[in-house]
Coordinates of C-alpha atoms in Angstrom, one line a residue:
M206 CA -69.2 -7.4 62.1
Q207 CA -69.6 -9.0 59.0
K208 CA -71.4 -11.8 58.9
T209 CA -71.9 -14.8 56.7
P210 CA -74.8 -14.8 54.7
E211 CA -77.6 -17.4 56.2
F212 CA -78.3 -20.6 54.0
P213 CA -81.7 -19.1 52.3
V214 CA -79.9 -15.5 51.4
L215 CA -77.0 -17.9 49.4
L216 CA -79.8 -19.6 47.6
R217 CA -81.7 -16.4 46.8
L218 CA -78.3 -15.2 45.1
I219 CA -77.6 -18.4 43.5
N220 CA -80.3 -18.2 41.5
E221 CA -80.5 -14.0 40.9
R222 CA -77.1 -14.4 39.4
S223 CA -77.6 -17.3 37.4
V224 CA -80.7 -15.6 35.8
A225 CA -78.2 -12.4 35.1
F226 CA -76.0 -14.8 33.5
R227 CA -78.0 -16.3 31.1
A228 CA -80.1 -12.7 30.5
A229 CA -76.4 -11.6 29.6
V230 CA -75.7 -14.6 27.5
A231 CA -79.1 -14.5 26.0
S232 CA -78.3 -10.6 24.7
A233 CA -75.4 -11.7 22.7
P234 CA -74.8 -11.8 18.8
S235 CA -73.5 -15.2 18.8
L236 CA -72.2 -17.5 21.1
D237 CA -68.9 -17.8 19.2
V238 CA -67.6 -14.2 20.7
Q239 CA -64.8 -14.6 22.7
V240 CA -65.0 -14.0 26.5
P241 CA -61.6 -11.4 27.1
T242 CA -61.8 -11.9 31.2
C243 CA -61.0 -15.5 30.1
P244 CA -59.3 -15.6 26.6
E245 CA -59.1 -19.4 25.9
W246 CA -63.0 -19.5 25.9
K247 CA -66.0 -18.7 23.9
L248 CA -69.5 -17.5 25.4
L249 CA -70.5 -21.1 24.1
D250 CA -67.5 -22.9 26.7
L251 CA -68.4 -20.5 29.4
V252 CA -71.9 -21.2 29.2
R253 CA -71.5 -24.8 29.6
H254 CA -68.3 -24.7 32.1
L255 CA -71.2 -22.5 34.4
G256 CA -73.4 -25.5 34.2
G257 CA -71.2 -28.3 34.3
V258 CA -70.1 -26.8 37.7
H259 CA -74.1 -26.8 38.7
R260 CA -74.5 -29.8 37.7
F261 CA -71.5 -31.3 39.8
W262 CA -71.9 -29.7 43.1
A263 CA -75.3 -30.9 42.3
A264 CA -74.3 -34.4 42.4
T265 CA -71.2 -33.7 45.2
V266 CA -74.1 -32.2 47.6
A267 CA -76.3 -34.9 46.7
A268 CA -73.8 -37.5 47.8
G269 CA -73.2 -36.5 51.2
P270 CA -70.1 -37.4 52.9
A271 CA -67.7 -38.5 51.1
D272 CA -63.7 -38.9 50.9
A273 CA -63.4 -38.4 46.9
P274 CA -65.6 -36.4 44.3
P275 CA -68.3 -38.1 42.3
A276 CA -66.6 -39.7 39.2
E277 CA -68.1 -37.5 36.5
R278 CA -65.8 -34.3 36.4
S279 CA -68.0 -30.7 35.6
G280 CA -66.4 -30.7 31.8
Q281 CA -67.5 -34.3 31.6
M282 CA -71.0 -33.1 32.6
A283 CA -71.1 -30.0 30.4
L284 CA -70.2 -31.9 27.5
T285 CA -74.1 -33.1 27.3
A286 CA -74.7 -29.3 26.8
P287 CA -76.5 -28.3 23.5
R288 CA -74.9 -25.8 21.0
E289 CA -78.1 -24.2 19.7
C290 CA -78.8 -20.8 22.1
E291 CA -82.0 -21.4 22.9
A292 CA -81.6 -25.1 24.2
L293 CA -78.6 -24.0 25.9
L294 CA -80.1 -21.6 28.0
A295 CA -82.6 -24.2 28.9
W296 CA -80.0 -26.3 30.0
S297 CA -78.4 -24.0 31.7
A298 CA -81.2 -23.1 33.8
E299 CA -81.9 -26.8 34.5
S300 CA -78.2 -27.0 36.0
T301 CA -79.0 -24.4 38.1
E302 CA -82.0 -26.0 39.4
L303 CA -80.4 -29.2 39.9
L304 CA -77.8 -27.5 42.4
L305 CA -80.9 -25.5 44.1
S306 CA -83.1 -28.6 44.4
A307 CA -80.0 -30.6 45.6
L308 CA -79.0 -27.6 48.4
R309 CA -82.2 -27.8 49.7
E310 CA -82.7 -30.9 49.9
A311 CA -79.3 -31.2 52.3
G312 CA -79.7 -27.9 54.3
P313 CA -76.7 -25.7 55.4
D314 CA -75.0 -28.5 57.4
R315 CA -74.6 -31.7 55.6
G316 CA -71.0 -32.9 55.2
C317 CA -70.1 -33.5 51.4
W318 CA -66.8 -33.7 49.7
T319 CA -65.2 -30.6 48.7
W320 CA -61.2 -29.5 47.4
W321 CA -61.0 -26.6 50.3
G322 CA -60.5 -29.8 52.6
G323 CA -57.7 -28.0 54.3
S324 CA -59.0 -24.3 54.1
Q325 CA -60.8 -22.3 56.8
S326 CA -64.2 -23.0 55.0
P327 CA -65.9 -26.2 56.4
Q328 CA -66.4 -29.0 53.8
T329 CA -70.5 -28.6 54.2
S330 CA -73.5 -28.5 51.7
G331 CA -73.3 -24.7 53.3
A332 CA -69.7 -23.9 52.3
V333 CA -70.5 -24.9 48.8
A334 CA -73.7 -22.8 48.7
R335 CA -71.2 -19.9 49.5
H336 CA -68.4 -20.7 46.9
Q337 CA -71.4 -21.0 44.2
V338 CA -72.9 -17.8 45.0
Q339 CA -68.9 -16.6 44.1
E340 CA -68.9 -18.9 41.0
A341 CA -72.1 -17.2 39.6
T342 CA -71.3 -13.6 40.7
V343 CA -68.2 -14.0 38.5
H344 CA -69.2 -15.6 35.5
T345 CA -72.3 -13.4 35.3
Y346 CA -70.1 -10.6 34.9
D347 CA -67.5 -12.6 32.6
A348 CA -71.1 -12.9 30.3
Q349 CA -71.5 -9.7 30.5
I350 CA -68.3 -8.4 30.2
T351 CA -68.8 -10.0 26.4
V352 CA -71.6 -8.6 25.3
G353 CA -70.3 -5.1 26.5
A354 CA -72.6 -4.2 29.4
P355 CA -70.8 -4.9 32.2
Q356 CA -72.4 -3.9 35.6
P357 CA -71.3 -3.7 39.2
L358 CA -70.9 -7.0 41.3
P359 CA -74.1 -7.0 43.6
E360 CA -72.8 -5.9 46.7
E361 CA -74.3 -8.1 49.4
A362 CA -72.6 -11.0 47.0
A363 CA -69.9 -9.1 47.0
L364 CA -69.1 -8.4 50.2
D365 CA -69.0 -12.2 51.2
G366 CA -67.1 -12.9 48.2
V367 CA -64.2 -11.2 49.3
D368 CA -64.1 -12.7 53.0
E369 CA -65.0 -16.1 50.7
F370 CA -61.9 -16.1 48.6
L371 CA -59.9 -15.5 51.2
S372 CA -61.2 -18.2 53.4
T373 CA -61.5 -21.1 51.0
C374 CA -58.6 -20.2 48.4
C375 CA -55.8 -18.8 50.5
A376 CA -56.1 -19.5 54.2
G377 CA -55.4 -22.8 55.5
P378 CA -51.7 -24.8 56.6
Y379 CA -50.4 -23.6 53.4
T380 CA -46.8 -23.1 53.2
W381 CA -46.3 -19.2 52.2
P382 CA -42.5 -19.5 50.2
Y383 CA -41.9 -16.0 51.4
E384 CA -41.3 -13.7 54.2
P385 CA -43.6 -13.7 56.4
A386 CA -46.2 -11.0 55.3
V387 CA -50.0 -9.2 56.6
V388 CA -52.0 -8.2 54.0
D389 CA -54.9 -6.1 54.6
Y390 CA -58.0 -5.5 52.0
H391 CA -60.5 -2.4 53.1
A392 CA -64.5 -2.6 51.0
T393 CA -65.2 1.3 50.9
E394 CA -68.7 0.0 52.0
G395 CA -67.2 0.1 55.2
H396 CA -65.6 -3.8 55.7
S397 CA -62.2 -5.1 56.0
W398 CA -59.9 -8.0 55.9
R399 CA -56.7 -9.4 57.2
L400 CA -54.4 -12.0 55.4
A401 CA -51.8 -13.0 57.7
L402 CA -49.5 -15.0 55.7
A403 CA -46.0 -17.1 57.3
A404 CA -44.7 -20.4 56.5
D405 CA -46.7 -22.4 59.1
G406 CA -49.7 -21.3 57.7
V407 CA -52.1 -18.7 56.1
R408 CA -55.0 -17.4 58.2
A409 CA -57.6 -15.1 57.5
T410 CA -59.9 -12.6 59.6
R411 CA -62.5 -10.3 59.7
L412 CA -61.6 -6.9 60.8
P413 CA -63.5 -4.5 62.6
A414 CA -66.3 -2.4 60.1
T415 CA -64.2 0.8 60.7
G416 CA -61.0 -0.8 59.0
T417 CA -59.5 -0.5 62.9
M418 CA -56.9 -3.1 64.2
P419 CA -58.3 -5.8 66.6
A420 CA -56.4 -5.3 69.5
T421 CA -53.7 -7.9 71.0
A422 CA -54.0 -9.9 74.1
A423 CA -51.9 -7.5 76.3
G424 CA -53.8 -4.7 74.7
E425 CA -52.0 -3.0 72.2
A426 CA -52.6 -2.7 69.1
P427 CA -50.9 -5.3 66.5
D428 CA -48.2 -3.9 63.6
A429 CA -49.6 -2.5 61.1
A430 CA -50.0 -4.1 57.7
D431 CA -47.2 -4.7 55.0
A432 CA -49.6 -4.1 52.1
S433 CA -53.3 -3.3 52.0
A434 CA -55.7 -2.8 48.9
R435 CA -58.7 -0.8 49.0
G436 CA -61.8 -0.5 46.8
T437 CA -65.3 -1.5 46.6
A438 CA -66.2 -5.1 47.6
G439 CA -66.6 -5.6 43.9
E440 CA -63.8 -4.7 42.9
L441 CA -61.9 -6.4 45.5
V442 CA -63.3 -9.8 44.4
L443 CA -62.9 -9.2 40.9
A444 CA -58.9 -8.7 41.2
L445 CA -58.8 -11.5 43.6
E446 CA -60.5 -13.4 40.7
S447 CA -57.9 -12.1 38.1
R448 CA -60.8 -9.9 36.3
I449 CA -59.3 -6.5 36.7
P450 CA -55.8 -5.7 37.5
V451 CA -54.5 -5.0 41.5
D452 CA -53.5 -1.5 39.7
S453 CA -57.2 -0.7 39.7
L454 CA -57.2 -0.8 43.4
K455 CA -55.6 1.5 45.6
L456 CA -52.5 0.2 46.5
D457 CA -50.2 1.0 50.3
G458 CA -47.4 -0.7 50.9
G459 CA -46.1 -1.4 46.6
R460 CA -47.8 -4.0 45.0
R461 CA -44.8 -6.4 44.8
L462 CA -46.7 -8.5 47.5
F463 CA -49.7 -8.2 45.7
D464 CA -47.9 -9.7 42.7
L465 CA -46.7 -12.3 44.6
L466 CA -50.1 -13.4 46.2
L467 CA -51.6 -13.7 42.1
A468 CA -48.7 -16.0 41.2
W469 CA -48.8 -18.3 44.1
D470 CA -50.2 -21.6 44.4
P471 CA -51.6 -23.0 48.1
D472 CA -51.6 -26.8 47.0
E473 CA -48.0 -26.5 45.4

């Protein structure tokens, strides 16, 4: 069964993906080039966004347990970013180090405010680190595709990325407003996940590495999923994050359920 990466691994991945992000940005001919996967942003906006996110979560983790986030939001923090490329990259590197320093100081178990309070993910600095791996990983892909050099998501980050997305962004005491359904996600690397959607809540579970279904309490195999998606872990993450079309995956059971999932807002 898949395990969540240890805290030091999460910190390493944040740093590695952030370094790769800046390398892609540094290779761009201009910071004014449009980001295809975030069409409302130019590359300058993307760098400011990720740096602002790093600074916001550094402040959030440093504040410890709280009922509300810091007064300054990530967008406000991004306004301090310079426009000139070399200075902007230095600001980005400083932003990453602020985040990593705050996480190292807090350790994995310290409580803090998070926007995913009702989800299956805990409100801890460790969960923040886990989510920030995905933030840096997906935005590195955004930067790479902007400069015409997209790379597959690193397997280590991508495998946890599927689990992290389903647990943090989907699962919780949320109302699924359609017919109850079960959706499975299968990574070609050998890991699988199940998302059970119902009016009284949504739950994400890891399935055995073989992709077989776990037995019920009575020892019988549970019902098959209503729909499933298969691809590399990186492709699954990019589809969940709306970076590539869901049709890029191998779908079984039709795509209507995936369209409903993509349009669904758990907070509504």
